[in-house]
Amino acid sequence: MAGVCLAVAGVAEAVLRTGGAGAVLPLAILLDLCATLPLVLAGEHAVAAAAAVTAAVGPATALHRGPAVAGLAALAVAWAAVARRRIGRRRAEAAALAASRRAFEDTLLEHTARGERARIARELHDVVAHHISMISVQAETARLATPGMPEEGARRLLAIGDTARTALTEMRRLLGVLREDAGAAGAAPTRRPQPGLQQLLDLVDETRGSGAAGTRLIVRGRVAALDPGVELTAYRIVQEALTNARRHAPGAAVDVELDYTGETLVVSVRDNGPGPPQGAGPGASPGGVGHGLLGMRERAAAVGGDLRTGPGPVGGFLVRATLPAGSGGAGAP
């Protein structure tokens, strides 16, 4: 509409400027039409229309020996349309870029939250299951090893063991939810140093004091301070393996071996219990399906190692982890 109106105005301006006669009139009309009518195409070809109008306004102004009013108006409208289209395109690109950035940030946040939930689930399983299972074992040991215990005391100790086992079952169910769904953010926990290989002796003493038949710590090779992540992984694997041994092979003797080979640390935990069920595969758990073996494999893989489980060479159950011995400090004999 603007192009048509300005074209009519341009023709009228050409007639008025030339007096309506003479050989200049057709040329003036043609130039005024070229300086206004291309505006009709500005809706789809704004740049081309603005270029055509710009090219015709100069000759029209020179022919009229003064400003071509219709042409100048068309020139302003054409370049305003170009500017508006470019601004709209830039805004659309900025909005698309912002939406893409928000989607990327949301995806990154979701993956980070999932990884953190998995880490928290592993920590809860390794730490809480260890201590609750000790409560159950100690209650059973006290009930069976205390002669002349009153019937009421024995019943209470039996109830303690049952409660501990129920707590373990409920905890595993909650950990399954934690591995899948995001929980509400809670208060920041009290931070303590993560355990390492130096705390293994305390862990073995604690296991031995809980009533296990015999738990030994055997160290081979030149002891060296390793990367804290590797030491934490080794500690958690031993902790989980001892917990499984107490749960599935109560009363069995357990050997914990650390073999420093220079490039790797081989962690072995083996017991002389009944071992995995008959017909079970080499990676089967001695007591059925659980998150313990999966968590140990994930921990070993996270530091670049691997973990194998299965029946021991002379019976029982064996957990063997091979971890990279990335040195974290000076060696000690």
Short mmCIF file of C-alpha atoms in Angstrom, two decimals:
data_model
loop_
_atom_site.label_atom_id
_atom_site.label_comp_id
_atom_site.label_asym_id
_atom_site.label_seq_id
_atom_site.Cartn_x
_atom_site.Cartn_y
_atom_site.Cartn_z
CA MET A 1 0.00 0.00 0.00
CA ALA A 2 2.80 2.41 0.85
CA GLY A 3 4.54 1.64 -2.45
CA VAL A 4 1.40 2.20 -4.53
CA CYS A 5 0.50 5.41 -2.72
CA LEU A 6 4.01 6.81 -3.04
CA ALA A 7 4.10 5.81 -6.74
CA VAL A 8 0.91 7.80 -7.39
CA ALA A 9 2.37 10.70 -5.44
CA GLY A 10 5.60 10.43 -7.46
CA VAL A 11 3.72 10.58 -10.78
CA ALA A 12 1.80 13.63 -9.58
CA GLU A 13 5.06 15.23 -8.44
CA ALA A 14 6.65 14.60 -11.86
CA VAL A 15 3.70 16.20 -13.66
CA LEU A 16 3.77 19.25 -11.37
CA ARG A 17 7.56 19.65 -11.57
CA THR A 18 7.63 19.50 -15.41
CA GLY A 19 4.49 21.51 -16.00
CA GLY A 20 2.68 18.53 -17.50
CA ALA A 21 4.33 18.79 -20.94
CA GLY A 22 7.59 18.42 -22.74
CA ALA A 23 9.93 15.54 -23.48
CA VAL A 24 11.18 15.47 -19.88
CA LEU A 25 7.81 14.38 -18.47
CA PRO A 26 8.01 10.65 -19.43
CA LEU A 27 11.55 10.39 -18.06
CA ALA A 28 10.52 12.14 -14.82
CA ILE A 29 7.53 9.81 -14.40
CA LEU A 30 9.75 6.77 -15.05
CA LEU A 31 12.34 7.88 -12.50
CA ASP A 32 9.69 8.69 -9.87
CA LEU A 33 8.10 5.27 -10.40
CA CYS A 34 11.52 3.61 -10.05
CA ALA A 35 12.10 5.57 -6.84
CA THR A 36 8.77 4.59 -5.24
CA LEU A 37 7.11 1.52 -6.81
CA PRO A 38 9.85 -1.04 -5.77
CA LEU A 39 8.62 -0.45 -2.24
CA VAL A 40 5.82 -2.91 -3.11
CA LEU A 41 8.40 -5.73 -2.91
CA ALA A 42 9.74 -4.67 0.51
CA GLY A 43 7.65 -7.29 2.28
CA GLU A 44 9.64 -10.22 0.82
CA HIS A 45 12.72 -8.57 -0.70
CA ALA A 46 13.42 -5.62 1.53
CA VAL A 47 17.11 -5.24 0.65
CA ALA A 48 16.53 -5.42 -3.11
CA ALA A 49 13.66 -2.90 -2.87
CA ALA A 50 15.77 -0.52 -0.78
CA ALA A 51 18.67 -0.80 -3.27
CA ALA A 52 16.39 -0.07 -6.24
CA VAL A 53 14.82 2.92 -4.52
CA THR A 54 18.24 4.27 -3.52
CA ALA A 55 19.55 3.94 -7.08
CA ALA A 56 16.57 5.86 -8.54
CA VAL A 57 16.25 8.65 -5.96
CA GLY A 58 19.50 10.34 -7.01
CA PRO A 59 18.63 10.75 -10.73
CA ALA A 60 15.05 11.77 -9.84
CA THR A 61 16.33 14.48 -7.50
CA ALA A 62 18.76 15.74 -10.19
CA LEU A 63 16.02 15.78 -12.87
CA HIS A 64 13.65 17.71 -10.60
CA ARG A 65 16.44 20.08 -9.63
CA GLY A 66 15.30 19.68 -6.05
CA PRO A 67 14.40 16.97 -3.57
CA ALA A 68 12.14 14.23 -4.93
CA VAL A 69 9.74 14.13 -2.00
CA ALA A 70 7.97 10.88 -2.89
CA GLY A 71 11.26 9.15 -3.64
CA LEU A 72 12.86 10.29 -0.39
CA ALA A 73 9.80 9.10 1.56
CA ALA A 74 10.01 5.72 -0.20
CA LEU A 75 13.74 5.60 0.56
CA ALA A 76 13.09 6.14 4.30
CA VAL A 77 10.34 3.53 4.38
CA ALA A 78 12.44 0.97 2.48
CA TRP A 79 15.48 1.24 4.74
CA ALA A 80 13.26 1.30 7.83
CA ALA A 81 11.79 -2.03 6.65
CA VAL A 82 15.30 -3.43 6.16
CA ALA A 83 16.36 -2.30 9.64
CA ARG A 84 13.23 -3.69 11.26
CA ARG A 85 13.70 -7.05 9.54
CA ARG A 86 17.32 -7.29 10.60
CA ILE A 87 16.46 -6.34 14.18
CA GLY A 88 13.70 -8.95 14.24
CA ARG A 89 16.07 -11.59 12.83
CA ARG A 90 18.71 -10.78 15.44
CA ARG A 91 16.16 -10.94 18.22
CA ALA A 92 14.93 -14.31 16.98
CA GLU A 93 18.51 -15.61 16.80
CA ALA A 94 19.24 -14.28 20.29
CA ALA A 95 16.06 -15.92 21.63
CA ALA A 96 16.95 -19.24 19.96
CA LEU A 97 20.50 -19.03 21.33
CA ALA A 98 19.19 -18.26 24.83
CA ALA A 99 16.73 -21.17 24.63
CA SER A 100 19.52 -23.49 23.46
CA ARG A 101 21.77 -22.30 26.29
CA ARG A 102 19.01 -22.84 28.84
CA ALA A 103 18.35 -26.33 27.50
CA PHE A 104 22.08 -27.14 27.66
CA GLU A 105 22.34 -25.79 31.22
CA ASP A 106 19.28 -27.79 32.29
CA THR A 107 20.70 -30.96 30.74
CA LEU A 108 24.09 -30.37 32.35
CA LEU A 109 22.43 -29.72 35.71
CA GLU A 110 20.35 -32.88 35.39
CA HIS A 111 23.38 -35.03 34.56
CA THR A 112 25.35 -33.46 37.41
CA ALA A 113 22.50 -34.10 39.82
CA ARG A 114 22.23 -37.72 38.67
CA GLY A 115 25.95 -38.25 39.16
CA GLU A 116 25.79 -36.68 42.60
CA ARG A 117 22.80 -38.83 43.56
CA ALA A 118 24.68 -41.95 42.47
CA ARG A 119 27.73 -40.90 44.49
CA ILE A 120 25.61 -40.21 47.58
CA ALA A 121 23.86 -43.56 47.15
CA ARG A 122 27.20 -45.38 47.01
CA GLU A 123 28.49 -43.53 50.09
CA LEU A 124 25.33 -44.27 52.07
CA HIS A 125 25.40 -47.91 51.09
CA ASP A 126 29.09 -48.33 51.90
CA VAL A 127 29.04 -46.50 55.23
CA VAL A 128 25.57 -47.07 56.68
CA ALA A 129 25.22 -50.70 55.55
CA HIS A 130 28.60 -51.47 57.07
CA HIS A 131 27.65 -50.19 60.52
CA ILE A 132 24.08 -51.53 60.55
CA SER A 133 25.29 -54.99 59.56
CA MET A 134 27.80 -54.81 62.43
CA ILE A 135 24.94 -54.06 64.81
CA SER A 136 23.09 -57.14 63.57
CA VAL A 137 26.15 -59.38 63.82
CA GLN A 138 27.08 -58.14 67.28
CA ALA A 139 23.53 -58.66 68.55
CA GLU A 140 23.50 -62.23 67.25
CA THR A 141 26.98 -62.88 68.64
CA ALA A 142 26.02 -61.55 72.09
CA ARG A 143 22.84 -63.66 72.15
CA LEU A 144 24.63 -66.87 71.21
CA ALA A 145 27.91 -66.35 73.07
CA THR A 146 26.57 -65.27 76.46
CA PRO A 147 25.83 -68.32 78.63
CA GLY A 148 22.96 -68.15 81.06
CA MET A 149 21.41 -65.08 79.47
CA PRO A 150 17.84 -64.45 80.66
CA GLU A 151 15.16 -65.20 78.13
CA GLU A 152 14.07 -61.54 78.06
CA GLY A 153 17.61 -60.40 77.23
CA ALA A 154 17.94 -62.97 74.46
CA ARG A 155 14.60 -61.87 73.04
CA ARG A 156 15.68 -58.24 73.07
CA LEU A 157 18.95 -59.03 71.30
CA LEU A 158 17.04 -61.03 68.71
CA ALA A 159 14.74 -58.03 68.21
CA ILE A 160 17.81 -55.78 67.75
CA GLY A 161 19.13 -58.08 65.02
CA ASP A 162 15.75 -58.19 63.29
CA THR A 163 15.46 -54.40 63.46
CA ALA A 164 18.92 -53.96 61.96
CA ARG A 165 18.12 -56.31 59.08
CA THR A 166 14.84 -54.50 58.45
CA ALA A 167 16.71 -51.19 58.43
CA LEU A 168 19.12 -52.57 55.83
CA THR A 169 16.22 -53.66 53.62
CA GLU A 170 14.49 -50.28 53.90
CA MET A 171 17.76 -48.46 53.26
CA ARG A 172 18.36 -50.40 50.04
CA ARG A 173 14.85 -49.55 48.90
CA LEU A 174 15.42 -45.86 49.59
CA LEU A 175 18.79 -45.95 47.85
CA GLY A 176 17.08 -47.38 44.78
CA VAL A 177 14.82 -44.32 44.74
CA LEU A 178 17.81 -42.03 45.29
CA ARG A 179 19.57 -43.51 42.28
CA GLU A 180 16.61 -42.66 40.03
CA ASP A 181 14.87 -39.55 41.36
CA ALA A 182 16.13 -36.19 42.51
CA GLY A 183 15.66 -35.49 46.16
CA ALA A 184 15.19 -32.17 47.86
CA ALA A 185 18.38 -30.40 48.82
CA GLY A 186 19.11 -30.79 52.51
CA ALA A 187 21.46 -29.19 54.93
CA ALA A 188 25.16 -29.44 54.24
CA PRO A 189 26.69 -32.43 56.03
CA THR A 190 29.54 -32.19 58.45
CA ARG A 191 32.71 -32.76 56.46
CA ARG A 192 35.37 -35.21 57.59
CA PRO A 193 38.51 -36.45 55.84
CA GLN A 194 37.84 -39.38 53.55
CA PRO A 195 39.34 -42.67 54.77
CA GLY A 196 42.32 -44.24 53.06
CA LEU A 197 44.57 -47.26 53.33
CA GLN A 198 45.94 -46.08 56.69
CA GLN A 199 42.51 -46.71 58.20
CA LEU A 200 42.34 -50.30 56.94
CA LEU A 201 43.91 -51.67 60.13
CA ASP A 202 41.18 -50.00 62.20
CA LEU A 203 38.57 -51.44 59.86
CA VAL A 204 40.02 -54.95 60.23
CA ASP A 205 40.18 -54.59 64.02
CA GLU A 206 36.59 -53.41 64.07
CA THR A 207 35.52 -56.38 61.98
CA ARG A 208 37.45 -58.78 64.18
CA GLY A 209 35.89 -57.22 67.28
CA SER A 210 32.39 -57.69 65.87
CA GLY A 211 32.69 -61.47 66.31
CA ALA A 212 34.25 -62.62 63.04
CA ALA A 213 36.20 -65.86 63.34
CA GLY A 214 39.43 -64.36 62.03
CA THR A 215 40.27 -61.37 59.88
CA ARG A 216 43.82 -60.71 58.75
CA LEU A 217 45.48 -57.84 56.89
CA ILE A 218 48.36 -58.95 54.66
CA VAL A 219 50.56 -56.38 52.89
CA ARG A 220 53.04 -57.23 50.14
CA GLY A 221 55.48 -55.08 48.20
CA ARG A 222 56.81 -51.63 48.87
CA VAL A 223 54.13 -49.54 50.55
CA ALA A 224 53.62 -46.13 48.92
CA ALA A 225 51.24 -43.26 49.44
CA LEU A 226 48.80 -43.35 46.52
CA ASP A 227 46.37 -40.91 45.03
CA PRO A 228 43.64 -40.10 47.61
CA GLY A 229 40.94 -41.21 45.17
CA VAL A 230 42.61 -44.60 44.70
CA GLU A 231 43.06 -45.05 48.46
CA LEU A 232 39.41 -44.16 49.10
CA THR A 233 38.32 -46.63 46.43
CA ALA A 234 40.45 -49.40 47.93
CA TYR A 235 39.10 -48.69 51.42
CA ARG A 236 35.46 -48.74 50.28
CA ILE A 237 35.96 -51.97 48.33
CA VAL A 238 37.48 -53.67 51.38
CA GLN A 239 34.73 -52.28 53.61
CA GLU A 240 31.97 -53.57 51.33
CA ALA A 241 33.67 -56.94 50.87
CA LEU A 242 33.99 -57.40 54.66
CA THR A 243 30.34 -56.45 55.09
CA ASN A 244 29.32 -59.04 52.48
CA ALA A 245 31.49 -61.67 54.15
CA ARG A 246 29.86 -61.08 57.55
CA ARG A 247 26.41 -61.13 56.00
CA HIS A 248 26.71 -64.14 53.69
CA ALA A 249 29.46 -66.18 55.40
CA PRO A 250 29.11 -65.56 59.14
CA GLY A 251 31.91 -67.09 61.12
CA ALA A 252 34.19 -67.52 58.09
CA ALA A 253 37.82 -66.39 58.24
CA VAL A 254 38.63 -63.47 55.96
CA ASP A 255 42.00 -62.40 54.51
CA VAL A 256 42.51 -58.85 53.25
CA GLU A 257 45.58 -58.54 51.02
CA LEU A 258 47.25 -55.44 49.59
CA ASP A 259 49.84 -56.15 46.92
CA TYR A 260 51.91 -53.15 45.82
CA THR A 261 53.46 -54.05 42.45
CA GLY A 262 54.79 -50.60 41.60
CA GLU A 263 52.36 -49.80 38.78
CA THR A 264 49.22 -51.27 40.32
CA LEU A 265 47.68 -51.97 43.69
CA VAL A 266 45.94 -55.35 43.88
CA VAL A 267 43.32 -55.52 46.63
CA SER A 268 42.04 -59.01 47.47
CA VAL A 269 39.41 -59.99 50.03
CA ARG A 270 38.71 -63.73 50.30
CA ASP A 271 36.87 -65.86 52.82
CA ASN A 272 36.56 -69.58 53.44
CA GLY A 273 32.76 -69.56 53.50
CA PRO A 274 30.36 -71.49 51.27
CA GLY A 275 31.00 -69.22 48.27
CA PRO A 276 28.47 -68.31 45.57
CA PRO A 277 25.51 -70.59 44.81
CA GLN A 278 26.03 -73.60 42.57
CA GLY A 279 25.82 -72.71 38.90
CA ALA A 280 26.32 -69.00 39.48
CA GLY A 281 28.53 -67.07 37.09
CA PRO A 282 32.00 -65.74 37.93
CA GLY A 283 30.61 -62.35 38.90
CA ALA A 284 27.75 -63.61 41.05
CA SER A 285 27.17 -62.41 44.58
CA PRO A 286 27.35 -64.98 47.38
CA GLY A 287 23.95 -63.92 48.66
CA GLY A 288 21.87 -62.80 45.72
CA VAL A 289 21.32 -59.51 43.96
CA GLY A 290 22.35 -56.26 45.63
CA HIS A 291 24.04 -52.92 45.01
CA GLY A 292 27.27 -53.89 46.80
CA LEU A 293 29.11 -55.60 43.93
CA LEU A 294 27.82 -53.05 41.42
CA GLY A 295 29.03 -50.21 43.62
CA MET A 296 32.48 -51.80 43.96
CA ARG A 297 32.77 -52.21 40.19
CA GLU A 298 31.72 -48.61 39.62
CA ARG A 299 34.28 -47.37 42.12
CA ALA A 300 37.08 -49.39 40.53
CA ALA A 301 36.15 -48.24 37.03
CA ALA A 302 35.97 -44.60 38.17
CA VAL A 303 39.72 -44.59 38.97
CA GLY A 304 40.73 -46.59 35.90
CA GLY A 305 40.83 -50.04 37.49
CA ASP A 306 38.76 -53.19 37.33
CA LEU A 307 37.18 -55.59 39.80
CA ARG A 308 36.51 -59.32 39.58
CA THR A 309 34.43 -61.44 41.92
CA GLY A 310 33.69 -65.11 42.16
CA PRO A 311 34.62 -68.34 43.92
CA GLY A 312 38.04 -68.49 45.51
CA PRO A 313 40.77 -70.87 44.32
CA VAL A 314 40.16 -73.25 47.24
CA GLY A 315 36.55 -72.36 48.01
CA GLY A 316 34.86 -69.40 49.58
CA PHE A 317 34.35 -66.10 47.83
CA LEU A 318 37.00 -63.79 46.34
CA VAL A 319 36.90 -60.09 45.56
CA ARG A 320 39.96 -58.87 43.61
CA ALA A 321 40.41 -55.25 42.50
CA THR A 322 43.31 -54.01 40.38
CA LEU A 323 43.79 -50.27 40.77
CA PRO A 324 46.37 -47.93 39.20
CA ALA A 325 49.08 -47.00 41.72
CA GLY A 326 49.35 -43.33 40.80
CA SER A 327 51.89 -42.15 43.37
CA GLY A 328 50.71 -39.45 45.70
CA GLY A 329 53.73 -39.17 47.89
CA ALA A 330 57.03 -40.71 48.88
CA GLY A 331 57.31 -44.41 49.36
CA ALA A 332 57.89 -46.12 52.66
CA PRO A 333 59.41 -49.57 53.19
#
